[in-house]
XYZ file of C-alpha atoms in Angstrom:
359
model
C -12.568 13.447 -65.902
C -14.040 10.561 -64.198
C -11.617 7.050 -64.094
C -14.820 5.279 -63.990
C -16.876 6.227 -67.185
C -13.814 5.801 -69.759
C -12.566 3.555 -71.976
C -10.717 0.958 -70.611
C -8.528 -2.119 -71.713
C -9.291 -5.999 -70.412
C -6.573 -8.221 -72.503
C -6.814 -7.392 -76.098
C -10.495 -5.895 -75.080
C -11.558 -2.829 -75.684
C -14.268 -1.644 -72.511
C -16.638 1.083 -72.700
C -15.743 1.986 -69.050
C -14.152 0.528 -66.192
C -17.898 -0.859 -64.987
C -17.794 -4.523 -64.352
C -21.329 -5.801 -63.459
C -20.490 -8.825 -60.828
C -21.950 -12.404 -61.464
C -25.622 -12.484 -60.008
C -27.029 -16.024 -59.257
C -30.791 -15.006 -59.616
C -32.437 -18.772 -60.556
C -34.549 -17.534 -63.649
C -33.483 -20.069 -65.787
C -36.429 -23.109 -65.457
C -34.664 -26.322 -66.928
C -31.408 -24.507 -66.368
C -31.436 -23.516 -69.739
C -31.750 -19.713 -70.368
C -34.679 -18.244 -71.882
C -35.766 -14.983 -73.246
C -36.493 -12.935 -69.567
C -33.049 -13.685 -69.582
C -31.696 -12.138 -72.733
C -33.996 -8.792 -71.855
C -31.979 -8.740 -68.359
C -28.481 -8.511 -69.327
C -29.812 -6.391 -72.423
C -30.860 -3.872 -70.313
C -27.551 -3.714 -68.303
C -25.452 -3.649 -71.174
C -24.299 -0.270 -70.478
C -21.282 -1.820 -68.232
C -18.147 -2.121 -69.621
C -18.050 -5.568 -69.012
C -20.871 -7.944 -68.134
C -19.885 -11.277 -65.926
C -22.733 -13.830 -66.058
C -24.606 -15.399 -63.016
C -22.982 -18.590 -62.275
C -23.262 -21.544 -65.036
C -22.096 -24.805 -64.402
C -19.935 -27.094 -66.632
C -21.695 -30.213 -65.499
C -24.922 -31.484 -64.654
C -22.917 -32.726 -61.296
C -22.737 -28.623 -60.734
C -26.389 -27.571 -61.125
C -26.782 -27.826 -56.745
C -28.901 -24.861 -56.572
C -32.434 -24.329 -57.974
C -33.166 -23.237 -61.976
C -29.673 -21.751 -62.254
C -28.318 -22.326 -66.055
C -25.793 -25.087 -67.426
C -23.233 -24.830 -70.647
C -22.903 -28.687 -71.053
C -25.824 -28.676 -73.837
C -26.656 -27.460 -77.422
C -29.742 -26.277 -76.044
C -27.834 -24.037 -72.965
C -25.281 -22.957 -75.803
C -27.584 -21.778 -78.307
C -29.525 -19.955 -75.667
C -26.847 -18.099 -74.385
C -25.636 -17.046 -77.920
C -29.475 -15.310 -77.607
C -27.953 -13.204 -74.760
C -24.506 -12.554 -76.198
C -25.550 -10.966 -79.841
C -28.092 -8.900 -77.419
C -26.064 -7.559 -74.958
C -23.023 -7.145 -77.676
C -25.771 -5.400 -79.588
C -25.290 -2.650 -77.044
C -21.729 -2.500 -77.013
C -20.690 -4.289 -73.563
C -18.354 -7.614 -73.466
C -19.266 -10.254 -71.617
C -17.687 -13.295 -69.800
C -19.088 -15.977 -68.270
C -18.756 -16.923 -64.917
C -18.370 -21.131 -64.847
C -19.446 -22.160 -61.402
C -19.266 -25.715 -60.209
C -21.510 -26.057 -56.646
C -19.588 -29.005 -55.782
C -20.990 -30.245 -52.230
C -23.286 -27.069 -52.310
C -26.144 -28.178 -53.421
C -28.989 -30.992 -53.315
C -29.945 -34.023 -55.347
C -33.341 -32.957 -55.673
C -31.882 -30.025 -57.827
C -29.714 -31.670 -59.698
C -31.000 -33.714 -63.148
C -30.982 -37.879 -62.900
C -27.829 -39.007 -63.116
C -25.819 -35.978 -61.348
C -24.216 -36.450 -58.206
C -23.488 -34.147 -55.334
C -19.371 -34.616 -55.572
C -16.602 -32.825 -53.531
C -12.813 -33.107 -52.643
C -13.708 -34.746 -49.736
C -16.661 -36.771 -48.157
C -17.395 -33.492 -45.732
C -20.759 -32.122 -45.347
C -21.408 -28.093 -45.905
C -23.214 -26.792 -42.610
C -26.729 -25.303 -43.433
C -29.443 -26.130 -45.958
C -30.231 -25.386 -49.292
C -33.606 -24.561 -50.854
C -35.207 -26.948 -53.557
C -38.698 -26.350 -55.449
C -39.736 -29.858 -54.349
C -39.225 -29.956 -50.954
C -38.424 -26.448 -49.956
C -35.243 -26.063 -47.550
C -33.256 -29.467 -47.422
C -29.875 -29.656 -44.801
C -26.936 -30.224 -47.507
C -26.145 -33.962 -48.272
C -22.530 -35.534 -47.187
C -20.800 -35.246 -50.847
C -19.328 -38.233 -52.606
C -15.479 -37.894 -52.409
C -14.089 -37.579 -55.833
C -12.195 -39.997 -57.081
C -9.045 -39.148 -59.284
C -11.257 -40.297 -62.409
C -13.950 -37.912 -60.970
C -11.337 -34.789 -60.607
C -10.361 -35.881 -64.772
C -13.790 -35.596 -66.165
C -14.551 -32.634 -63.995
C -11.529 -30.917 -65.521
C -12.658 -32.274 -69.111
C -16.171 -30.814 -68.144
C -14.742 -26.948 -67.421
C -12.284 -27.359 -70.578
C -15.802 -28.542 -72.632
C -18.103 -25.784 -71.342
C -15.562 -23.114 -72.096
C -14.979 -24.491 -75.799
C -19.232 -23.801 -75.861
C -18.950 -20.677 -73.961
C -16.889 -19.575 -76.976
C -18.963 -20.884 -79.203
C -22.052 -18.765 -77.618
C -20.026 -15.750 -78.141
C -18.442 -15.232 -74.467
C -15.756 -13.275 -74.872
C -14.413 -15.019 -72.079
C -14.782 -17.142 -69.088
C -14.428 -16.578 -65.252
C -13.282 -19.620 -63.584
C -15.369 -19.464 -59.794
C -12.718 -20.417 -57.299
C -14.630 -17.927 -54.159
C -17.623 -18.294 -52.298
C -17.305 -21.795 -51.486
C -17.902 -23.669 -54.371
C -15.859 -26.598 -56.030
C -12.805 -25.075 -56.965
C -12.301 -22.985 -53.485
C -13.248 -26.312 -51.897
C -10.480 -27.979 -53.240
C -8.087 -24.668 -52.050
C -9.510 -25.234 -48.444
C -8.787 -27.449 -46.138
C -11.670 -27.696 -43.764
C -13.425 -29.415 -47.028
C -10.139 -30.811 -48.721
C -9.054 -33.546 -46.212
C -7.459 -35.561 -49.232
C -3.991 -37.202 -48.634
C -3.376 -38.172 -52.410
C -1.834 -35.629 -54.629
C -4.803 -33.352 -54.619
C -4.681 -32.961 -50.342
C -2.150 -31.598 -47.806
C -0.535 -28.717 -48.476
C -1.207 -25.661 -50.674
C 0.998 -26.949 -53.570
C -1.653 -29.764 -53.682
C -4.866 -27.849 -52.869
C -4.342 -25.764 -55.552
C -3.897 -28.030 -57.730
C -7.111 -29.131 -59.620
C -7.320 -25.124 -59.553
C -4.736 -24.504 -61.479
C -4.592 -27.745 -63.500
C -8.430 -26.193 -64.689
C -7.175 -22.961 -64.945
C -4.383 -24.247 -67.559
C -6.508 -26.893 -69.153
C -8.835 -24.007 -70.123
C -6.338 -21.548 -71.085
C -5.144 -24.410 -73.833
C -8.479 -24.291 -74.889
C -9.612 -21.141 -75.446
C -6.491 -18.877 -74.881
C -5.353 -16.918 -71.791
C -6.718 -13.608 -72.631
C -10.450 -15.666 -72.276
C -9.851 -16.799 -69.049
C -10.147 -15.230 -65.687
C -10.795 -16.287 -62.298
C -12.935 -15.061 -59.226
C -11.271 -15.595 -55.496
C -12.529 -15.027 -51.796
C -9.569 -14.709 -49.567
C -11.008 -14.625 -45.805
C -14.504 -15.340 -47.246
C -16.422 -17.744 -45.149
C -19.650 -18.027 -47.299
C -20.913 -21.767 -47.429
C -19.385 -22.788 -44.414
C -15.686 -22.042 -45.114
C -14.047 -21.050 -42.078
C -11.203 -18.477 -41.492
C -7.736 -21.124 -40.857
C -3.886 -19.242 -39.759
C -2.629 -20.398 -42.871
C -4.971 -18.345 -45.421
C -2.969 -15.094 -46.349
C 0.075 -17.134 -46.991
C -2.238 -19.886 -49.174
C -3.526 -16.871 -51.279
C -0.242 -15.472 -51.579
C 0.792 -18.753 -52.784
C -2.558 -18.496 -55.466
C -1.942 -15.204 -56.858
C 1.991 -16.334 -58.208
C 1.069 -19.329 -59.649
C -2.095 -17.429 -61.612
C 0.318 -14.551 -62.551
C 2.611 -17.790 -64.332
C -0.448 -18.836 -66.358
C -1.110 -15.549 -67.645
C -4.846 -15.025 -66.665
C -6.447 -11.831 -68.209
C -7.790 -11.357 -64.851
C -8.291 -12.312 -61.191
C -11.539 -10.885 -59.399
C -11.146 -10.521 -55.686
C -14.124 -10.367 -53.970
C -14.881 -8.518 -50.102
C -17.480 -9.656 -48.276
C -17.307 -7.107 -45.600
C -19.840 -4.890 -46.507
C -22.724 -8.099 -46.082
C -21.128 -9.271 -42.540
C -18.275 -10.911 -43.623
C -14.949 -11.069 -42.377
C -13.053 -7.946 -44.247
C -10.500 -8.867 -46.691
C -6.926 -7.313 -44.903
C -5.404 -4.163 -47.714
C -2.347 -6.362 -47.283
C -4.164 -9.193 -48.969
C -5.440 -6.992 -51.781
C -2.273 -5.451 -52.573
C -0.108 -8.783 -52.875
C -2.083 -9.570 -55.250
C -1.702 -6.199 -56.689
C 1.726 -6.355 -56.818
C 2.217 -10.189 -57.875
C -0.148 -10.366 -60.386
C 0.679 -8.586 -63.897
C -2.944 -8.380 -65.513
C -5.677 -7.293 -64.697
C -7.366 -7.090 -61.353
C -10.787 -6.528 -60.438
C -12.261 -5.912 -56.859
C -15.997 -6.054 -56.003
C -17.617 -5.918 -52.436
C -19.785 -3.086 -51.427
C -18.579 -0.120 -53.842
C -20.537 3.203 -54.529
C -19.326 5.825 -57.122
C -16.832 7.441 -55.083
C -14.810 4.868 -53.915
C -14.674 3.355 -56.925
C -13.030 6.341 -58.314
C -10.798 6.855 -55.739
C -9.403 3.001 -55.617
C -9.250 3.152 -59.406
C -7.652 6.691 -59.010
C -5.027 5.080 -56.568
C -4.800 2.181 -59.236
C -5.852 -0.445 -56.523
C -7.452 -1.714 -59.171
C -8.236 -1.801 -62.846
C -11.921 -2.327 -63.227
C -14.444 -2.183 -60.405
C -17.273 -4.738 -60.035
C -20.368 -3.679 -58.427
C -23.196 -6.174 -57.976
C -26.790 -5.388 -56.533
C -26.462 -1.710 -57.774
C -26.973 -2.971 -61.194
C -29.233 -5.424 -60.070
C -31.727 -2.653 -59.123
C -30.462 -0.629 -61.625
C -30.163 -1.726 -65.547
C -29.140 1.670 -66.370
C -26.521 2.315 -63.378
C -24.140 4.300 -65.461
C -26.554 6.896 -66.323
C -27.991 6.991 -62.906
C -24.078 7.697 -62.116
C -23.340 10.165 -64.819
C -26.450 12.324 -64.125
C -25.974 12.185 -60.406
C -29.030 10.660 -60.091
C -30.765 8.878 -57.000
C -30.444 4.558 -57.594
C -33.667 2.805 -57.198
C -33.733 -0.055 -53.962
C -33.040 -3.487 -54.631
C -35.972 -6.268 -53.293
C -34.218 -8.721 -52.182
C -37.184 -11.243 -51.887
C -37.335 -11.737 -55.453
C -33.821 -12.254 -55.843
C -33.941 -16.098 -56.284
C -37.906 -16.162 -57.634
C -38.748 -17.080 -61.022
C -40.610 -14.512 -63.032
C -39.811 -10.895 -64.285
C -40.991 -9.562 -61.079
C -37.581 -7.866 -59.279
C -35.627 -9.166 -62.128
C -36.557 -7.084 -65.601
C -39.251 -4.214 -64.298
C -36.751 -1.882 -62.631
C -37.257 1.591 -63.835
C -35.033 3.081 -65.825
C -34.273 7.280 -65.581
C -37.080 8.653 -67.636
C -36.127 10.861 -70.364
């Protein structure tokens, strides 16, 4: 019988397979509020066994790239609750993924009043698009003060109190791809020397301190967090000290009693691959659950699950392409080709009119 198609177990959840459909930024929601394309997307992938949203930030400060959503409002919250009772509807869970772009990302995307903010005052190489202007080079960040790191932690504690309230099942805390919590764990763009700088005991601190703040919050079986050991997306270079830094990581999130950690690989888009050794520290340090993602088909999904390398398997632009991936699976069937100009384009084109397996 195939690992991948049965019931499995995520905290005190029940999943309707081991199917994990990755977090896809895909910058539908106009006003970064979400809206009904949106509801009719994750509705039609509902089939996973658990659904992680695109990225949503806690804070205006974290909206850096364009028309993706926010949970800081009523408005965002009783939107998303729109995509929750839909995709629940179907019998899938769903978390969502809380990103914060940090010093990835431009003011001209941001509302009035946000600020590009970082650890430190250290400029991300490359540009980043904007509706106004088009592509912009990325801004030098504003250094956060201690104040700053405060109400960012009170920001990811709020939005997870409203991701609750939207009917999340849970939360995924983004700490990979080079965003505000993995700049904090890094120290090409951490070059603090207070308490928050230095060593790995300090760099992962505002992780962790989020990490527990939101587990007071909302519980520890609602929380999980996404990393990217040797990931060097958004200018985050490989440094000698990185294995041992992640090793560090995955104790400190087995202590707090995470439902999950997601490790993402890379590899399969150009990246630098993510070392077995890596992947199976965390195997063996951390208690819960673990989910890997990067470049899976059907078969070696099965056989890593089969090998227990994992416990769920998260696979991203197959169910972009796909809503109904599972079937496609079960019945052996061929998977349609993802477009990837319209990932980032507003508009149901590339995002809701993949075909489904006719009947």
């Amino acid at each position: 019988m195939s690992l991948l198609f049965s019931k499995a177990t995520l905290g005190p959840l029940t999943l309707q397979n081991h199917m994990v459909m990755s977090p896809l930024t895909r910058s539908r929601a106009t006003g970064n509020v979400p809206n009904d394309l949106m509801v009719e997307y994750y509705s039609q992938r509902a089939s996973a066994g658990l659904i992680i949203t695109e990225g949503t930030s806690p804070s205006p400060n974290g909206l850096g790239y364009a028309r993706i959503p926010g949970i800081f409002s009523n408005e965002q919250v009783a939107s998303w609750k729109k995509v929750t009772d839909a995709v629940h509807a179907k019998g899938a869970k769903m978390f969502m993924q809380m990103m914060h772009t940090g010093r990835i990302g431009h003011p001209l995307n941001l509302p009035k009043g946000a600020k590009v903010l970082a650890p430190s005052a250290v400029r991300a190489a490359g540009q980043m698009y904007t509706d106004a202007e088009g592509l912009k080079d990325h801004p030098t960040p504003e250094a956060m003060t201690e104040a700053d790191i405060m109400a960012a932690q009170a920001e990811f504690v709020n939005a997870a109190i409203n991701a609750v309230k939207a009917g999340f099942d849970g939360i995924e805390l983004h700490g990979a791809n080079g965003y505000l919590l993995e700049q904090f764990i890094r120290p090409n763009s951490n070059t603090r020397t207070d308490r928050y700088g230095g060593g790995i005991e300090n760099r992962a601190r505002f992780v962790l301190e989020v990490a527990a703040a939101t587990i007071a919050a909302i519980g520890a079986d609602k929380v999980g967090i996404r990393l990217s050991p040797f990931g060097v997306f958004n200018d985050m270079p490989l440094y000698p000290e990185m294995a041992a830094d992640y090793a560090y990581l995955a104790g400190k999130l087995n202590d707090l009693g995470l439902v999950y950690i997601h490790l993402v690989d890379h590899s399969s888009q150009g990246a630098p691959i993510v070392p077995d050794s890596m992947k199976a520290t965390f195997r063996k340090t951390f208690k819960r659950s673990l989910i890997l993602s990067g470049g899976y088909d059907l078969a070696r999904a099965e056989s890593d699950l089969a090998a227990r390398k994992a416990d769920l398997i998260a696979f991203g632009k197959a169910f972009l392409a796909n809503p109904d991936l599972v079937e496609r699976w079960k019945a052996q069937a061929a998977l349609n080709a993802f477009d990837a100009s319209t990932f980032y384009t507003p508009g149901a084109k590339g995002y809701t009119d993949y075909p489904a397996l006719t009947a």
